[in-house]
Coordinates of C-alpha atoms in Angstrom, one line a residue:
Chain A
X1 CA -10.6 36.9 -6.6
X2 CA -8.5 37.0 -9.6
X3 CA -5.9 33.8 -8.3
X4 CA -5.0 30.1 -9.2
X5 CA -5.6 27.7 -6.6
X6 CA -4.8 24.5 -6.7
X7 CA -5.9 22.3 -3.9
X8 CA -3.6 19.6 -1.9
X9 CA -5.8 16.1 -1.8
X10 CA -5.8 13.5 0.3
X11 CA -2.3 11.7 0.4
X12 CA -0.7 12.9 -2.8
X13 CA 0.9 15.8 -4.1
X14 CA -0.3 17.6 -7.5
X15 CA 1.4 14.9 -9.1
X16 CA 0.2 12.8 -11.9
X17 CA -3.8 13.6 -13.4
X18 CA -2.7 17.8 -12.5
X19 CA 0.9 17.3 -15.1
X20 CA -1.9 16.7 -18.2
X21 CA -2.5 20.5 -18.8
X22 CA -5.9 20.0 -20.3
X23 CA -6.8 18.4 -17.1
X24 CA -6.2 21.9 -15.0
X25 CA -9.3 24.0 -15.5
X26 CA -11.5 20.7 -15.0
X27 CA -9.9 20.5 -12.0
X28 CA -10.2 24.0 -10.6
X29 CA -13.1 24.6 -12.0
X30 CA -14.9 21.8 -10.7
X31 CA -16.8 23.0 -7.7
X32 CA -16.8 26.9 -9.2
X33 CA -15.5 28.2 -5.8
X34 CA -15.7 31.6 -5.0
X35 CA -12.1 31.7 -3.7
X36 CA -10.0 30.7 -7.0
X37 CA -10.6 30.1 -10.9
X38 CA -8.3 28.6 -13.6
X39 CA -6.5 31.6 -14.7
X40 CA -4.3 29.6 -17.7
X41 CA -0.4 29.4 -18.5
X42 CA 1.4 31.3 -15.8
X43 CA 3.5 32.8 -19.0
X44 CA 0.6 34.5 -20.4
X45 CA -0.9 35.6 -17.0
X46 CA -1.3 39.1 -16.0
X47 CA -2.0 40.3 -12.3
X48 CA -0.3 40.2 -8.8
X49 CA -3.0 37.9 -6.9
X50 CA -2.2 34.3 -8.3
X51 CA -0.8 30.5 -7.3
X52 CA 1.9 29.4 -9.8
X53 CA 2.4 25.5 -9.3
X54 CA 6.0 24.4 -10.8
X55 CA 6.1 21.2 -11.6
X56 CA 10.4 20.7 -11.8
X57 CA 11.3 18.3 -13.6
X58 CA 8.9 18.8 -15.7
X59 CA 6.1 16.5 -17.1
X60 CA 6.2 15.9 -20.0
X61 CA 9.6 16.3 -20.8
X62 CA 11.9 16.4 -17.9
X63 CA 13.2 20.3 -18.1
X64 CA 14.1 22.0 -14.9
X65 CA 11.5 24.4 -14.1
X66 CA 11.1 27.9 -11.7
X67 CA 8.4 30.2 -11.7
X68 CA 8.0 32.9 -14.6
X69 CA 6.0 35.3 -11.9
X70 CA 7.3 37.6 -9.4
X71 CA 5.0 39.0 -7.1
X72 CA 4.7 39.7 -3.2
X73 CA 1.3 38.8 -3.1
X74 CA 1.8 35.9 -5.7
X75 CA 2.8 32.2 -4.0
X76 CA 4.5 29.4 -5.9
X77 CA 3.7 25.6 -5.5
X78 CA 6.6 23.9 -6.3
X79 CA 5.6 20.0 -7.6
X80 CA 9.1 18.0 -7.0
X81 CA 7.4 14.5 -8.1
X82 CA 10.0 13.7 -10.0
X83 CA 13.1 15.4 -8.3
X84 CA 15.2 12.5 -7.4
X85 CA 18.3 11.2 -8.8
X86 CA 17.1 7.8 -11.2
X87 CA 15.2 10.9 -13.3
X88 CA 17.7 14.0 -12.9
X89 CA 20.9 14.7 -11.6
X90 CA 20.2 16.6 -8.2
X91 CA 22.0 19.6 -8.9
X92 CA 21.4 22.0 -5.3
X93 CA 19.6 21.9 -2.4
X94 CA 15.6 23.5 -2.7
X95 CA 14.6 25.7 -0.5
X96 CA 11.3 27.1 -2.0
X97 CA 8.6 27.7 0.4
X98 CA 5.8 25.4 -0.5
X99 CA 7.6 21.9 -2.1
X100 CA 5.2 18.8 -2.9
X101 CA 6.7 15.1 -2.8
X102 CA 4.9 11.9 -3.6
X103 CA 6.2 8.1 -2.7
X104 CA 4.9 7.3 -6.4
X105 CA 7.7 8.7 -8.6
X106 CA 10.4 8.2 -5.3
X107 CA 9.6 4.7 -4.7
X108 CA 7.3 3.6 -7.6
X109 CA 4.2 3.4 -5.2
X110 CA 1.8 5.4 -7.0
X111 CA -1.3 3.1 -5.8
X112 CA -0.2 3.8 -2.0
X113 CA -1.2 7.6 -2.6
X114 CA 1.2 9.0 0.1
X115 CA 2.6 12.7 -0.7
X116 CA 3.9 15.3 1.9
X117 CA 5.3 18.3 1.5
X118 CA 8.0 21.1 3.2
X119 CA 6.1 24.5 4.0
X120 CA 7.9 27.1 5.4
X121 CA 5.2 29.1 6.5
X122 CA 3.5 28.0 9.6
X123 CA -0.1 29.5 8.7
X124 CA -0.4 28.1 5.3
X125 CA 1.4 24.8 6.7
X126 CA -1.9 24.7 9.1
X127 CA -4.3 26.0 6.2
X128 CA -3.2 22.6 4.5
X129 CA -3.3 20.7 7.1
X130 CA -7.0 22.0 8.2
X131 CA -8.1 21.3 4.5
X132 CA -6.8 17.5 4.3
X133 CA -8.8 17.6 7.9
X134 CA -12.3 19.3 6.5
X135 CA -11.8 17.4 3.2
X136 CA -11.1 13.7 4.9
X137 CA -11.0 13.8 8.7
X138 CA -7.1 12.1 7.8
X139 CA -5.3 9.8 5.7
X140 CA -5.6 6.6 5.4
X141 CA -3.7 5.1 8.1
X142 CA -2.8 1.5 6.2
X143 CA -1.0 3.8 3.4
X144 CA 0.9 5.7 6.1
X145 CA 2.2 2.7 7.6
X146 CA 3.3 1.1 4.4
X147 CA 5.0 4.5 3.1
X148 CA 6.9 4.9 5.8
X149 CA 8.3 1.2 5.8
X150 CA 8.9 2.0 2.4
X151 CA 10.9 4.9 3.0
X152 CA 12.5 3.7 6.2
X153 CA 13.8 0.6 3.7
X154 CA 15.2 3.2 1.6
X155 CA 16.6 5.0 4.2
X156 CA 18.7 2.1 6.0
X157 CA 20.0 0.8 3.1
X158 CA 21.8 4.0 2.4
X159 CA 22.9 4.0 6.5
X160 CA 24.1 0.6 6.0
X161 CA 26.4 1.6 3.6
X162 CA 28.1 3.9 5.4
X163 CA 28.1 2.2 8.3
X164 CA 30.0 -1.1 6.9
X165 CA 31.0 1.1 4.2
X166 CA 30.6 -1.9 1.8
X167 CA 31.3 -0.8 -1.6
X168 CA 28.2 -2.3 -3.4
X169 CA 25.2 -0.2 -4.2
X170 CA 23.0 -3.8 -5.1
X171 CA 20.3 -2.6 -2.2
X172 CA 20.2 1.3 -2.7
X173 CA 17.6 2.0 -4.6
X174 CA 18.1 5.3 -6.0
X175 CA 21.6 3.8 -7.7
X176 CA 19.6 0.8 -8.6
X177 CA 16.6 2.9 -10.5
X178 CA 19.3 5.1 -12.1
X179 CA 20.7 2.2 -13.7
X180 CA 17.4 0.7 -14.5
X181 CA 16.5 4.2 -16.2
X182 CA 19.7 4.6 -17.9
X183 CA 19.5 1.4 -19.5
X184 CA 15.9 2.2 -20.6
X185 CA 16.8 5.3 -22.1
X186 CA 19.5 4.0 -23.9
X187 CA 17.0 1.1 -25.4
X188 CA 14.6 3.8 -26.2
X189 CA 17.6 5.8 -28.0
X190 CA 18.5 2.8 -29.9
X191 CA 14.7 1.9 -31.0
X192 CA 14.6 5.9 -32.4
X193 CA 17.9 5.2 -34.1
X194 CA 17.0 2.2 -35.6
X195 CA 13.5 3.3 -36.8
X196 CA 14.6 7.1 -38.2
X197 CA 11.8 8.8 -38.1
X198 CA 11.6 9.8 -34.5
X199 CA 13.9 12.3 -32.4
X200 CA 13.9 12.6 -28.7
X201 CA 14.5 15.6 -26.3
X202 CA 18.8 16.0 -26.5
X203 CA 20.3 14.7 -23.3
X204 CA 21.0 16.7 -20.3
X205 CA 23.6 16.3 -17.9
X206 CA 25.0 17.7 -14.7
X207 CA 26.6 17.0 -11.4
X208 CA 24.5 14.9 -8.9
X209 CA 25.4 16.3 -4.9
X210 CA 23.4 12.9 -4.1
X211 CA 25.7 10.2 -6.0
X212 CA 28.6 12.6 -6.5
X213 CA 29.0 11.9 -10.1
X214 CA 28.0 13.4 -13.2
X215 CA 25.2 12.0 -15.1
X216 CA 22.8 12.7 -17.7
X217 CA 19.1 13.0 -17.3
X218 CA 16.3 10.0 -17.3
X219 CA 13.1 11.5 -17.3
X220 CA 10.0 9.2 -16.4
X221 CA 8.5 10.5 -19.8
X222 CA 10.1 10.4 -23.0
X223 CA 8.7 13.6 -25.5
X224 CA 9.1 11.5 -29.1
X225 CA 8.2 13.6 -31.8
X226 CA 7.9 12.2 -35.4
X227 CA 9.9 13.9 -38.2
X228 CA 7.8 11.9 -40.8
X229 CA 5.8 14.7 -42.6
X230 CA 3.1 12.7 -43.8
X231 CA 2.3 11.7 -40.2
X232 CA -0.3 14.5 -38.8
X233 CA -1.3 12.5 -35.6
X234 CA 1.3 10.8 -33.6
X235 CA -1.2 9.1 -31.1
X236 CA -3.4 7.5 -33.5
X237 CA -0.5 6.5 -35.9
X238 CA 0.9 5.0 -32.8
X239 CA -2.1 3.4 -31.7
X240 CA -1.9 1.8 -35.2
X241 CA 1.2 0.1 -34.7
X242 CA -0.2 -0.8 -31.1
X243 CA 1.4 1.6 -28.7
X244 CA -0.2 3.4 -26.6
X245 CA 1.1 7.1 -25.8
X246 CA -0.8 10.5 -25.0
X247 CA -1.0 12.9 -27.6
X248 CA 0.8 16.1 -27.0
X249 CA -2.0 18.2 -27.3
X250 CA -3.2 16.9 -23.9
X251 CA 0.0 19.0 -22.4
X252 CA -0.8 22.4 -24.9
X253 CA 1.5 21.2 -27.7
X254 CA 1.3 20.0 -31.1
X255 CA 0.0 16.4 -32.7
X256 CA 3.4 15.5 -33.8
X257 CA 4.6 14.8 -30.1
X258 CA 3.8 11.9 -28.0
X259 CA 4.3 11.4 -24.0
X260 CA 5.7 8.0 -23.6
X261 CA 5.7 6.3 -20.3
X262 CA 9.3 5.2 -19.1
X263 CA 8.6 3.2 -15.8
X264 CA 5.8 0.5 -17.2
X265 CA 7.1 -3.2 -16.2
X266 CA 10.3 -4.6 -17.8
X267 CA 8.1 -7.1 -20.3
X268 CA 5.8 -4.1 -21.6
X269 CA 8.9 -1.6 -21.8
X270 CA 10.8 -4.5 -23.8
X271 CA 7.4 -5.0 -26.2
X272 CA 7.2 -1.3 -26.8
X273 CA 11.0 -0.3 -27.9
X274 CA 10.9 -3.5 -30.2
X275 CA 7.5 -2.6 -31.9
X276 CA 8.8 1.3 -31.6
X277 CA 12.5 0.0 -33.1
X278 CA 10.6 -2.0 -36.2
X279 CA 8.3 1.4 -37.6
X280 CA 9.5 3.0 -41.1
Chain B
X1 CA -28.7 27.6 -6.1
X2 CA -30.5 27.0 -3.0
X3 CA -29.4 23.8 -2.2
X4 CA -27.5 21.6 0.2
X5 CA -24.8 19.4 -1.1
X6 CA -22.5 17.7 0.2
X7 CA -19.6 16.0 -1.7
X8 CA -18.5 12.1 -1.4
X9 CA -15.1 12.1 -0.7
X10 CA -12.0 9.5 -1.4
X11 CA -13.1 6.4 0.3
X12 CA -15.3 7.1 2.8
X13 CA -19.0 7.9 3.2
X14 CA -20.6 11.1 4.8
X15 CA -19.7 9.3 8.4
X16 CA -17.5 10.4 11.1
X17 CA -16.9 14.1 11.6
X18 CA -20.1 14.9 9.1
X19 CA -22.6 13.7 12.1
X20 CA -20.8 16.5 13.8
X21 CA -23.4 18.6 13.3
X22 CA -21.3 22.0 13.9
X23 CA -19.1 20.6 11.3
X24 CA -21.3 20.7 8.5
X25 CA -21.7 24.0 7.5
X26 CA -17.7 25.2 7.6
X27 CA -17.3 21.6 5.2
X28 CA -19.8 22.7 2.6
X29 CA -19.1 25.9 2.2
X30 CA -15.4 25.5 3.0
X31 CA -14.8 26.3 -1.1
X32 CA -17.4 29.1 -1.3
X33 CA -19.0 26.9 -4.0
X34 CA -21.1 28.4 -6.5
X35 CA -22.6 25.6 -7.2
X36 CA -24.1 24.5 -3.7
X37 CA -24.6 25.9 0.3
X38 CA -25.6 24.9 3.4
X39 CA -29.1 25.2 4.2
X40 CA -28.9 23.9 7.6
X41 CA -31.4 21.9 9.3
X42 CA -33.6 19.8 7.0
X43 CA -36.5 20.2 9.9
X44 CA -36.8 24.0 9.0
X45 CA -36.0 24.0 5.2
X46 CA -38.0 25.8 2.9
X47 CA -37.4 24.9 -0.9
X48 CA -37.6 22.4 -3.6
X49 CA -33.9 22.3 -4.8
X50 CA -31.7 20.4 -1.8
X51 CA -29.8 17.7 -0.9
X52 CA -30.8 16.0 2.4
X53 CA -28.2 13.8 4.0
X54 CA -30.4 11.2 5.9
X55 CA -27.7 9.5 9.0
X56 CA -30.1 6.3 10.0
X57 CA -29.3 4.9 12.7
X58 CA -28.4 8.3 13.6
X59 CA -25.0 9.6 15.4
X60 CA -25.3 10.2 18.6
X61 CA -28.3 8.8 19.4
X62 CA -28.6 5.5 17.6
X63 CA -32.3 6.5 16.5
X64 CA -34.0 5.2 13.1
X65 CA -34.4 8.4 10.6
X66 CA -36.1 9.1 7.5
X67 CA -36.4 11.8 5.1
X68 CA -38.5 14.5 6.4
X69 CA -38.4 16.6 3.0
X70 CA -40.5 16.0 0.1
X71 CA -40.1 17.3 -3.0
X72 CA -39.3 15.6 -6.8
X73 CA -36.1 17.9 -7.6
X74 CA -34.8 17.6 -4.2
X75 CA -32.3 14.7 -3.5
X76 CA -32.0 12.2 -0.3
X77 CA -28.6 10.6 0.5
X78 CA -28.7 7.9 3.1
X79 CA -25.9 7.8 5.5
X80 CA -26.5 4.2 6.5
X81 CA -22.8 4.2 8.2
X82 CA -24.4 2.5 11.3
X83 CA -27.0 -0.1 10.1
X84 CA -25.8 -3.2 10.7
X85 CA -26.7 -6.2 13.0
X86 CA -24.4 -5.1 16.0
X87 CA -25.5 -1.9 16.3
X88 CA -29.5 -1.9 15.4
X89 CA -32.1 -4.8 14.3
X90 CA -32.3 -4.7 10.5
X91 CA -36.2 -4.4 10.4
X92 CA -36.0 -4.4 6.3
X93 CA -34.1 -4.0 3.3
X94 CA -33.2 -0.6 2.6
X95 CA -33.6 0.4 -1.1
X96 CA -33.2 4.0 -1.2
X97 CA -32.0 5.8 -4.6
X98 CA -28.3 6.6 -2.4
X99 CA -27.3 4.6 0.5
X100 CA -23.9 5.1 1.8
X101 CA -21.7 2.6 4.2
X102 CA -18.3 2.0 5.3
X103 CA -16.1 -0.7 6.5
X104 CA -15.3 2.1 9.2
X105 CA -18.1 1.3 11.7
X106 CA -19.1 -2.3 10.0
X107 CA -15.4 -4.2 10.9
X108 CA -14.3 -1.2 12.9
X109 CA -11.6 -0.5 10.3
X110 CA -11.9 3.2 10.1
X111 CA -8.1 4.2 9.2
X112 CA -8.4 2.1 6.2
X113 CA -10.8 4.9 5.0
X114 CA -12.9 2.9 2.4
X115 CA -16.6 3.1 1.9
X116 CA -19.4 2.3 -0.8
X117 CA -22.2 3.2 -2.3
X118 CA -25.0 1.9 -3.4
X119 CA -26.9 3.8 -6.3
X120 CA -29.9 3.6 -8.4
X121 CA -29.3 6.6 -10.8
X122 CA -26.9 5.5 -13.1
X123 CA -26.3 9.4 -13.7
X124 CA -25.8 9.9 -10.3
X125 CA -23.3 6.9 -10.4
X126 CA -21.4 8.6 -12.8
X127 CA -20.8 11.8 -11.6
X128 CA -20.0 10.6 -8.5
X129 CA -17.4 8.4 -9.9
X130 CA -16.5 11.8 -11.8
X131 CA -15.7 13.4 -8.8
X132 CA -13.4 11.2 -6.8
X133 CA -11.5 10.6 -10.3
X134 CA -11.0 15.0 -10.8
X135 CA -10.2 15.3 -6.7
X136 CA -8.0 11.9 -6.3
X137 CA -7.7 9.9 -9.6
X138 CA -8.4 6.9 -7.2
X139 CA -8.4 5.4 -4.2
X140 CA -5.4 4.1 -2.2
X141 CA -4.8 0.1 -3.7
X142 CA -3.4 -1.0 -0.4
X143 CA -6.8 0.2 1.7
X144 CA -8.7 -1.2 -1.6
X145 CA -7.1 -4.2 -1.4
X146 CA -7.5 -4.4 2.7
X147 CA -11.1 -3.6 3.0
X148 CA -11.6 -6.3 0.0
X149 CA -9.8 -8.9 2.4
X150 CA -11.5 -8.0 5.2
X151 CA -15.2 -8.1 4.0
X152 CA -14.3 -11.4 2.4
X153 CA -13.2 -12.7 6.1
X154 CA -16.8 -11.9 7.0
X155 CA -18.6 -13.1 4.6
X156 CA -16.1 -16.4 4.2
X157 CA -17.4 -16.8 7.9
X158 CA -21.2 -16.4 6.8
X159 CA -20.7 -19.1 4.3
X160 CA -18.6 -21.5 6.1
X161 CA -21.6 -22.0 8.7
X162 CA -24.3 -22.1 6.1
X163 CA -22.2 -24.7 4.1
X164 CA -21.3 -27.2 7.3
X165 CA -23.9 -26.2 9.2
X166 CA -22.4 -25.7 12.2
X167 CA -24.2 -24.2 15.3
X168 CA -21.8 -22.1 17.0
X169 CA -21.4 -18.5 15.7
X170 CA -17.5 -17.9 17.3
X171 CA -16.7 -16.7 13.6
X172 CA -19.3 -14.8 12.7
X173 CA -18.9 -11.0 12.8
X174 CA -21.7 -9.1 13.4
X175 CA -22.9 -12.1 15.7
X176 CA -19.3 -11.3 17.6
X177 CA -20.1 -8.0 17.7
X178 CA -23.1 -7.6 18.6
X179 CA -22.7 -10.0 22.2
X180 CA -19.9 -7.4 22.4
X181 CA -21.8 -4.5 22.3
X182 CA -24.8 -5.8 24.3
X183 CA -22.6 -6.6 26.9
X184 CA -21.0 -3.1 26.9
X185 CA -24.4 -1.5 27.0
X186 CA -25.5 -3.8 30.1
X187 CA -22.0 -2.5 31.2
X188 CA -22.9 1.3 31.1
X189 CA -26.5 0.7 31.9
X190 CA -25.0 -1.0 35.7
X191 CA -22.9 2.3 35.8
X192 CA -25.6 4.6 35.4
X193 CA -27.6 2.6 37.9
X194 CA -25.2 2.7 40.8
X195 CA -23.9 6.6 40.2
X196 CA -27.4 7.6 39.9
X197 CA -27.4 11.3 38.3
X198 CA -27.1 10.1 35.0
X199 CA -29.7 8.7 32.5
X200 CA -30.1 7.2 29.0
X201 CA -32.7 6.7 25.9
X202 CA -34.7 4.0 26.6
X203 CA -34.1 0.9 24.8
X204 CA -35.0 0.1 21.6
X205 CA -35.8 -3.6 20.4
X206 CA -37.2 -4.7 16.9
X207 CA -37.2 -8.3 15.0
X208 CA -33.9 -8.4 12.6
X209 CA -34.0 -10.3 9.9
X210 CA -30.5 -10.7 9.4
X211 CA -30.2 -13.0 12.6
X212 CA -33.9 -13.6 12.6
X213 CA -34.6 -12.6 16.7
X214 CA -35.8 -10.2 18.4
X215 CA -32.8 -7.9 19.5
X216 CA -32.3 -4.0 21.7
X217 CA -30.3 -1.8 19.4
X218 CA -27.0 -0.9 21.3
X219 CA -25.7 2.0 19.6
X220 CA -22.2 2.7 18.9
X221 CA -22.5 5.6 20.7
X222 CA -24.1 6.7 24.0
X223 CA -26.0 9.7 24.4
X224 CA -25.8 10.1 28.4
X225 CA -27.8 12.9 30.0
X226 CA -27.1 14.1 33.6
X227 CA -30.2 14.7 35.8
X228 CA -28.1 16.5 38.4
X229 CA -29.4 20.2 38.4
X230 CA -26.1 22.0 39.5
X231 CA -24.1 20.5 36.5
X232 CA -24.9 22.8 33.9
X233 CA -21.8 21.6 31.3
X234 CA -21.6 17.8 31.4
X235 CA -18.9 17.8 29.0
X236 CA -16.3 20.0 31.4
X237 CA -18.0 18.0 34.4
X238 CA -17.3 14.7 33.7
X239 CA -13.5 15.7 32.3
X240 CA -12.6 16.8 36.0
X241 CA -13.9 13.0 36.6
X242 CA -11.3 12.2 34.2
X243 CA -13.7 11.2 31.5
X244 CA -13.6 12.8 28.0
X245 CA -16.8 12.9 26.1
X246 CA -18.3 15.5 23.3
X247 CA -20.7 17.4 24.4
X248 CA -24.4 18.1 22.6
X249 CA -23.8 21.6 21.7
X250 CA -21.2 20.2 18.8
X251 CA -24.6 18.3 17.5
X252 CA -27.3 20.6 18.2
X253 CA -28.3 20.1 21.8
X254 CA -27.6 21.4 24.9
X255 CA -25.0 21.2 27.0
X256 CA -26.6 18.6 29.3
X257 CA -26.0 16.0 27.7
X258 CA -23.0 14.1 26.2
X259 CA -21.9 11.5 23.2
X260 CA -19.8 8.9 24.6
X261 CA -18.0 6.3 22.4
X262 CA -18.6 2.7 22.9
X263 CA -16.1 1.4 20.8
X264 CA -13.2 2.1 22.5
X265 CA -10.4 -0.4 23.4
X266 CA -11.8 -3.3 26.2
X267 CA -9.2 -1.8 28.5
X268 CA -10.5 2.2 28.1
X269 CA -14.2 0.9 28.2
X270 CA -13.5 -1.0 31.8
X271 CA -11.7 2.6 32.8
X272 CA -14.9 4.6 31.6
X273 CA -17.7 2.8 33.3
X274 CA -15.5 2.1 36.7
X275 CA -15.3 6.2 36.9
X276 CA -18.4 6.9 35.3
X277 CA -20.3 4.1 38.7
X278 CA -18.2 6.3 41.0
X279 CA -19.4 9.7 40.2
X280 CA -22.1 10.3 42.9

């Protein structure tokens, strides 16, 4: 069967290992089912019988995504990891049929491995359902509880205020990691400035329904490219000057392009755009 | 290839639903592998190339199992989910080239969904590794971090009566458990004494050198047979009694006989065996 399948594991969503595109036919491959193969790049794909996972916004580089194919038979998995406002202003309601969501780029609790999803068909809702059953009897119940305590903390601090309707946003936490990635972005900004040789993505903006404001984008990942001709390998030149990025060749682009991680810990971040700043 | 193999999954050994024996073949061939099938029962297997999953003591009937094929390509993995002092004597240490276990049935903490595995083939070792790292990048931190705490209770327990050495044995785990479970089984054994249709395996007693006596096995589960020759299906029999067991067909007998849990909650095991007495 000529499709791509891409299987929903235990407590996450396709998240993560599945946004590294070298990592795909590894993945799909492993177990050479009978019922689904790695068929590439959904741009270069031909035929009617396929699974088209969207990963919006997109890793690496934070772009808004939808699905290049259009076919009856043809289902798309959209991957909304990182839809929430501290990356992207949240520009309309979704309403696709098959949407992923992970507590690790909502809440920053990767390790906890808790993903659901919205499925608007009933049958395929129960074929995922019966897989996470046949695949690991359930979920581990310890990282249910904690998730939803996360969330539900989320959740009532957002009530709260508008129930008191206090002003503050100190204890929401999607205006408090919007700030946080804002200021990180512009530290990264002013590193590539101050070092020349680097250029970034340019910044996107739009209207946020969630915060009612207009903002620009703060993807998780920045996508630094290095103008410096003499520089063939970003990663390793990098490495040299002890930062450590993924080359872009692991996401089917060139060697002059880098993945950068945006949400390590404040101290590491602060190390990085220094030693990033101080490169000629 | 003509082979059975069956796949370790995120944090948990082959226990649980995989002693189910209906359950095994829609799990293996769930994926329509190419790479592997079930065979079904190892008893009437024919071939060289397999993998034999080996459940010792076995689910449901607490019985002591060993490979019954032999040959050098084929591959035994050792489910040894229920071997521990509460359940079984430990008559010797086990050194097979795979032995599963899981805190699941060892502290009873089967939601936190973590297991181990101990492996001589550092190959083996690898690819296993392999596979939970392309299906789940890793295991949930919070149930790691749990089932690390928890086994260090035990063992802090352990250590704190060799170190002072105190007498008593209030702390100790599996010494807990087991007066637990021996209790329970005199518990059912009274029940199936005064309802009289019903009967069970014989006990089983062996020297363990874990708590160096002579001890019965009590099984975690029951495997109650009725004698009674107009009940034909035990299972829908004893659910109009209010009882609700699993019935041997699921694991390859007939449907005379039952699994019954004995690790339910104090209050559900007093319920069980007070109806279970009563059934004349």
């Amino acid at each position: 069967k000529r499709s791509i399948f891409l299987t929903v594991r235990e407590g996450r969503s396709l998240c993560g290992m599945l946004h590294l595109v070298q990592m795909y036919p590894p993945l799909t491959d492993f177990l050479s089912s009978g019922l689904y193969r790695w068929a590439g790049d959904a741009n270069t794909f031909d035929g009617d019988d396929y699974i088209e996972v969207v990963c919006s916004p997109s890793n690496p580089d934070g772009s808004i995504r939808e699905a290049v194919l259009k076919s009856k038979s043809g289902k798309d998995i959209h991957d909304l990891a990182y839809y929430w406002p501290q990356y992207t202003p949240i520009t309309q309601m979704l309403a696709h049929d098959i949407m992923l969501f992970t507590v690790s780029k909502c809440t920053g609790h990767a390790g906890t491995r808790i993903g659901w999803a919205l499925v608007k068909d009933k049958e395929v809702a129960q074929k995922m359902s019966k897989f996470m059953e046949q695949s690991t009897i359930g979920v581990c119940k310890d990282a249910q509880l904690r998730a939803a305590k996360v969330l539900g903390a989320v959740t009532d601090g957002y009530e709260h205020q508008l129930a008191t309707a206090a002003g503050g946003d100190a204890n929401l936490l999607f205006h408090y990691a919007r700030r946080k990635m804002a200021h990180r972005w512009c530290a990264l900004r002013a590193a590539v400035a101050a070092s020349g040789i680097f250029s970034l993505p340019n910044e996107v903006a739009g209207f946020c329904t969630f915060t009612k404001d207009t903002v620009t984008s703060n993807p998780a990942f920045a996508w630094l490219r290095c103008e410096k001709q003499e520089v063939e390998d970003l990663e390793s030149f990098l490495r040299e000057n002890k930062i450590i990025t993924r080359s872009g060749t692991k996401f089917g682009a060139d060697q002059k392009v880098v993945r950068i991680s945006m949400v390590d810990t404040d101290e590491a971040f602060g190390i990085f755009v220094n030693r990033l700043a101080a490169i000629k």
